[in-house]
Backbone as a ProteinNet text record, in pm:
[ID]
protein_1_A
[PRIMARY]
MDLFSAARISGVPEDSIHQLLALRLIEPVTTHPDQGPLFSADQRALLEILAGMDVLNFRLEEMRDMARIVETLTVTRHSETAEQYRVRLSAFTHSLTRRAVASEQQIRSRTDIIGLLTSRYPWLNP
[TERTIARY]
-3336	-3232.9	-3226.2	-3107.9	-3090.6	-3134.8	-3130.5	-3177	-3099.8	-2967.6	-2885.9	-2925.3	-2940.6	-2979.5	-3119.6	-3211	-3348.2	-3346.9	-3266.5	-3257.4	-3196.8	-3091.7	-3024.3	-3116	-3182.6	-3267.2	-3393.1	-3455.1	-3580.2	-3558.6	-3438.8	-3414.2	-3469	-3515.3	-3567.8	-3453.5	-3423.4	-3312.5	-3331.1	-3218.8	-3222.3	-3298.6	-3278.9	-3348.9	-3500	-3543.8	-3688.2	-3741.1	-3660.9	-3702.2	-3708.4	-3611.3	-3615.3	-3742.6	-3780.6	-3902.9	-4026.2	-4032.4	-4144.6	-4152.2	-4036.8	-4032.1	-4079.3	-4032.2	-4069.4	-4218.9	-4276.9	-4421.1	-4503	-4434.4	-4496.2	-4581.2	-4536.2	-4602.8	-4557.1	-4438.4	-4385.8	-4314.5	-4330.4	-4265.6	-4164.6	-4044.7	-3948.5	-3994.9	-3948	-3980.5	-3925.6	-3804.9	-3740.5	-3632.6	-3575.4	-3464.7	-3345.6	-3237.5	-3114.6	-3029.9	-2967.9	-2890	-2775.7	-2715.6	-2604.2	-2646.4	-2740.7	-2779.8	-2899.4	-2967.8	-3084.1	-3207.2	-3299.7	-3423	-3396.1	-3466.6	-3453.1	-3587.1	-3581.5	-3701.1	-3707	-3828.6	-3845.6	-3848	-3832.7	-3837.6	-3975.2	-4081.3	-4216.8	-4231.9	-4154.3	-4167.3	-4099.7	-4017.3	-3949.2	-4049.1	-4148.8	-4248.7	-4325.5	-4357.5	-4429.4	-4345.1	-4216.1	-4127.3	-4133.4	-4128.5	-4132.1	-4266.9	-4374.9	-4508.2	-4523.9	-4486.7	-4501.3	-4412.7	-4291.6	-4203.4	-4264.8	-4324.2	-4391.6	-4513.4	-4587.1	-4704	-4661.9	-4546.7	-4495.2	-4466.8	-4406.4	-4376.8	-4506.3	-4611.7	-4740.9	-4826.6	-4768.2	-4835.2	-4961.7	-4958.6	-5069	-5067.1	-5183.1	-5192.2	-5140.7	-5099.4	-5048	-5151	-5276.9	-5382.8	-5395.3	-5380.3	-5387.7	-5269.2	-5153.8	-5035.8	-5049.4	-5105.2	-5130.4	-5229.3	-5330.9	-5430.3	-5365.3	-5277.3	-5208.3	-5122.1	-5050.5	-4967.2	-5053.8	-5169.2	-5260.5	-5312.8	-5347.2	-5398	-5293.2	-5172.1	-5065.4	-5032.3	-5022.3	-4991	-5101.7	-5227	-5339.2	-5340.8	-5319.1	-5320	-5201.1	-5093.2	-4976.5	-5000.7	-5064.3	-5080.1	-5204.6	-5317.8	-5445.1	-5509.6	-5455.4	-5501	-5644.8	-5693.9	-5823.8	-5932.4	-5914.4	-6014.2	-6116.4	-6224.9	-6327.4	-6270.4	-6187	-6123.2	-6033.3	-5960.4	-5873.2	-5955.5	-6072.7	-6158.6	-6201.9	-6235.9	-6271.9	-6152.8	-6034.8	-5914.8	-5879.1	-5910.4	-5888	-5971.7	-6096.4	-6184.9	-6128.2	-6083.2	-6025.2	-5898.4	-5814.6	-5691	-5720.7	-5820.4	-5860.8	-5910	-5990.5	-6039.7	-5924.3	-5830.4	-5713.6	-5633.5	-5608.4	-5529.2	-5598.8	-5729.8	-5805.9	-5797.6	-5815	-5809.1	-5667.7	-5567.4	-5429	-5401.4	-5462.7	-5441.1	-5495.4	-5589.7	-5650.3	-5594.3	-5503.8	-5448.1	-5364.9	-5389.1	-5314.9	-5168.8	-5081	-4938.2	-4882	-4776.7	-4722.6	-4578.2	-4508.4	-4366.4	-4332.3	-4215.8	-4168.1	-4152.3	-4105.2	-4087.2	-4222.3	-4326	-4458.6	-4513.8	-4491.3	-4535.5	-4467.1	-4336.1	-4258.7	-4307.2	-4335	-4383.7	-4518.4	-4608.3	-4740.2	-4727	-4645.5	-4623.3	-4560.3	-4462.3	-4395.2	-4491.9	-4575.9	-4671.4	-4768.1	-4821.8	-4915.8	-4845.7	-4721.9	-4646.8	-4621.8	-4584.2	-4561.6	-4689.2	-4799.3	-4925.5	-4975.4	-4969.6	-5021.9	-4930.8	-4799.5	-4713.8	-4731.4	-4755.8	-4775.6	-4916.6	-5013.8	-5154.2	-5205.5	-5182	-5216.3	-5365.9	-5450.3	-5593.4	-5634.8	-5542.7	-5574.3	-5579.9	-5679.5	-5690.8	-5699.6	-5587.4	-5591.5	-5677.3
-736.9	-728.9	-586.7	-544.1	-408.4	-399.7	-280.9	-257.3	-341.3	-346.4	-424.9	-572.4	-625.9	-767.2	-791.4	-700.1	-714.1	-716.3	-629.3	-624.5	-754	-801.5	-923	-1044.1	-1058.6	-1176	-1174.4	-1057.5	-1049.5	-1039.5	-996	-975.5	-843.2	-759.6	-627.1	-527	-449.5	-354.5	-253	-209.8	-113.8	13	63.1	185.9	164.4	44.4	14.1	12.1	-42.5	-43.9	98.6	181.7	323.1	390.2	357.6	414.8	367.8	239.5	187	254.6	280.6	352.3	496.4	563.6	703.4	717.9	620.5	622.7	572.5	530.7	477.1	352.7	273.7	147.3	38.7	56.5	-36.4	45.3	1.9	68.5	-27.4	20	-68.9	-103.3	-215.6	-255	-151	-106.4	-1.7	62.4	168.6	233	237.9	179.4	175.7	298.1	363.2	483.2	459.8	342.4	313.7	236.8	145.4	57.6	108	209.7	261.1	177.2	170.8	94.8	-54.4	-116.9	-261.3	-327.9	-442.8	-513.4	-651.9	-703.6	-839.5	-938.1	-1063.4	-1167.5	-1171.3	-1140.3	-1139.1	-1033.3	-927.4	-819.1	-850.9	-953.5	-990.4	-1019.1	-1101.1	-1134.9	-1011.5	-924.1	-801.5	-714.7	-704.5	-629.2	-686.4	-817.4	-882.4	-859.9	-870.7	-851.1	-709	-611.5	-471.1	-436.4	-490.2	-465.6	-523.3	-641.9	-702.2	-622.9	-570.9	-488.9	-362.6	-307.4	-189.1	-220.5	-334.8	-377.2	-391.4	-435.8	-456.7	-330.6	-218.1	-87.1	-76.7	-137.8	-120.3	23	73.6	208	205.8	321.1	336.1	290.6	322.6	283.2	131.9	63.7	-82.1	-143.2	-82.3	-131.4	-108.1	6.1	32.7	-68.8	-98.9	-196.7	-333.2	-372.6	-501.5	-502.5	-394.3	-387.7	-400.2	-334.4	-340.8	-483.3	-548.8	-686.3	-780	-774.5	-864.5	-838.4	-713.1	-680.9	-727.3	-707.6	-750.2	-901.8	-973	-1118.9	-1172.4	-1096.2	-1137.3	-1116.9	-1004.8	-967.3	-1027.9	-1018.3	-1064	-1168.5	-1286.9	-1393.4	-1437.7	-1426.9	-1486.5	-1382.8	-1261.6	-1158.6	-1153.4	-1082.2	-1063.9	-983.5	-885	-805.8	-893.5	-983.5	-1074	-1159.8	-1203.3	-1282.8	-1201.1	-1074.7	-987.7	-969.7	-955.1	-938	-1065.9	-1181.1	-1307	-1310.5	-1265.6	-1261.8	-1165.5	-1049.3	-951.6	-1004.7	-1071.5	-1126.4	-1236.4	-1316.1	-1421.2	-1359.8	-1255.2	-1187.4	-1123.3	-1063.3	-1003.3	-1109	-1222.1	-1328.6	-1380.9	-1397.1	-1444.5	-1343.5	-1215.3	-1114.1	-1098.6	-1124	-1115	-1216.4	-1333.6	-1435.2	-1389.2	-1296.1	-1245.6	-1109.8	-1053.7	-921.5	-928.3	-833.1	-828	-790.5	-860.5	-831.3	-812	-729.4	-697.1	-740.2	-770.1	-802	-927.9	-982	-1098.6	-1065.5	-944.4	-903.3	-898.7	-851.8	-848.9	-989.5	-1076.3	-1215.5	-1278.5	-1256.2	-1310.4	-1252.6	-1122.4	-1058.5	-1114.4	-1130.5	-1185.6	-1326.3	-1408.7	-1545.6	-1546.3	-1459.1	-1451.3	-1410.3	-1309.7	-1263.9	-1375.9	-1441.2	-1551.4	-1661.1	-1692.3	-1793.8	-1754	-1628.4	-1580.2	-1587	-1542.5	-1540.4	-1681.1	-1770.1	-1904.4	-1986.8	-1955.5	-2028.1	-1975	-1845.9	-1788.5	-1815.7	-1816.9	-1841.4	-1958.3	-2081.4	-2198.8	-2212.2	-2142.1	-2149.8	-2072.8	-1995.6	-1921.8	-2017.2	-1998.1	-2076	-1978	-1956.8	-1859.1	-1905
162.3	62.1	8.7	-29.7	-80.2	-226.5	-281.5	-418.2	-519.6	-505.5	-597.3	-592.9	-473.2	-458.4	-512.9	-486	-537.2	-689.7	-749.6	-895.9	-950	-886.8	-932.3	-920.1	-807.3	-782.9	-868.8	-883.8	-959.4	-1109.9	-1150.5	-1292.9	-1342.6	-1251	-1285.8	-1271.3	-1376.8	-1367.8	-1254.3	-1197.7	-1087	-1124	-1247.2	-1285.8	-1290.2	-1325.8	-1323.8	-1180.6	-1088.7	-947.9	-894.7	-932.6	-892.6	-944.2	-1067.1	-1125.5	-1047.4	-1013	-935.4	-798.3	-738.9	-610.4	-627	-730.7	-753.7	-778.7	-845.8	-873.3	-754.6	-648.9	-528.2	-556.2	-651.9	-680.5	-584.8	-532.1	-433.5	-326.6	-204.5	-91.7	-31.2	-1.7	63.3	204.4	255.4	391.6	488.8	460.4	539.6	453.3	501.5	432.3	526.7	483.1	562.5	525.1	623.6	593.7	493.5	495.9	405.2	280	295.9	185.3	105.7	152.5	82.1	109.1	11.8	33.6	45	139.1	159.4	131.4	65.7	23.5	85.7	100.4	152.5	35.9	67.6	-35.2	-101.8	-25.9	-82.5	-191.6	-183.7	-281.5	-414.2	-419	-543	-654.4	-625.4	-727.1	-771	-676.6	-712.2	-805.1	-779.9	-869.4	-1011.1	-1022	-1152.5	-1222.1	-1146.9	-1204.7	-1255.1	-1173.6	-1212.7	-1331.9	-1336.9	-1451	-1578.9	-1568.5	-1683.1	-1726.6	-1630.4	-1662.9	-1736.3	-1699.8	-1767.3	-1914.2	-1940.7	-2078.4	-2158.5	-2091.6	-2158	-2162.9	-2123.8	-2131.5	-2047.3	-1929	-1836.7	-1784.5	-1753.2	-1695.6	-1552.8	-1505.5	-1370.2	-1266.6	-1288	-1194.4	-1186	-1299.4	-1300.6	-1225.8	-1240	-1169.7	-1019.2	-980.5	-837.9	-782	-859	-816.2	-796.4	-887.8	-874.4	-748.2	-722.7	-602	-477.2	-475.8	-361.8	-342.8	-452.4	-445.5	-387.5	-441.5	-396.4	-249.4	-210.9	-71.6	22.1	-16.7	67.3	82.4	-27.3	-20	57.8	64.5	143.4	292	327.4	468	531.7	463.8	523.1	432.5	436.9	346.5	369.4	491	523.7	552.7	508.9	534.7	420.8	444.6	342.4	225.2	256.2	151.9	65.8	127.6	53	-43.5	-0.4	-88.3	-210.9	-190.5	-302.7	-396.5	-339.8	-421.7	-495.7	-439	-510.5	-638.1	-627.2	-743.9	-848.8	-804.9	-898	-963.5	-885	-939.7	-1040.8	-1012.5	-1106.1	-1237.6	-1228.8	-1349.2	-1425.9	-1353.4	-1417.5	-1493.1	-1429.1	-1490.9	-1615.5	-1606.1	-1721.6	-1836	-1806.8	-1912.5	-1967.8	-1885	-1930.1	-2040.5	-2032.3	-2136.3	-2270.8	-2269.4	-2392.6	-2436.2	-2357.4	-2388.5	-2516.6	-2606.2	-2732.2	-2705.1	-2772.7	-2761.4	-2901.7	-2911	-3042	-3061.2	-2953.9	-2967.3	-2888.1	-2916.1	-2841.9	-2693.2	-2663.4	-2524.6	-2452.5	-2519.9	-2458.3	-2438.6	-2535	-2519.8	-2399.5	-2388.8	-2276.5	-2143.6	-2140.6	-2017.5	-1976.1	-2072.8	-2041.1	-1984.8	-2048.3	-2002.3	-1862.9	-1841.7	-1711.4	-1600.6	-1626.8	-1524.8	-1489.6	-1590.5	-1564.6	-1484.5	-1519.5	-1446.2	-1301.8	-1280	-1143.5	-1060.3	-1119.3	-1044.5	-1014.5	-1112.6	-1088.9	-998.3	-996.4	-903.2	-761.3	-747.9	-615	-562.6	-651.4	-616	-698.5	-652.9	-732.1	-764.8	-692	-717.1	-841.2	-901	-1023.2	-1142.3	-1224.3	-1348.8	-1463.4	-1535.7	-1646.9	-1761
[MASK]
++++++++++++++++++++++++++++++++++++++++++++++++++++++++++++++++++++++++++++++++++++++++++++++++++++++++++++++++++++++++++++++

């Protein structure tokens, strides 16, 4: 899907997706000469998670780590590395439930991230 479709489907504004691309937090599947960056359906959830992490003021390194975890669990589900990342993702989800929030938007982002992660990875227990 192109950038416009990715933004529409994920609910993440196009300028936020451009920012995620510029920071190299997400890489498009390919780049089409006319349509620009193209994304897979699997990347939709990652776009939403990273946008929510931005609202919650996560550091860039933490967002990169989340992107690495999600990509690894998507590509190599049954590897030893994937098992280590499952443990890290579980710890992240647990700590996210305790993360201090100050605004309604942050509360909504925290709830959305937890919902996205637990629906994509049902073995997570926040």
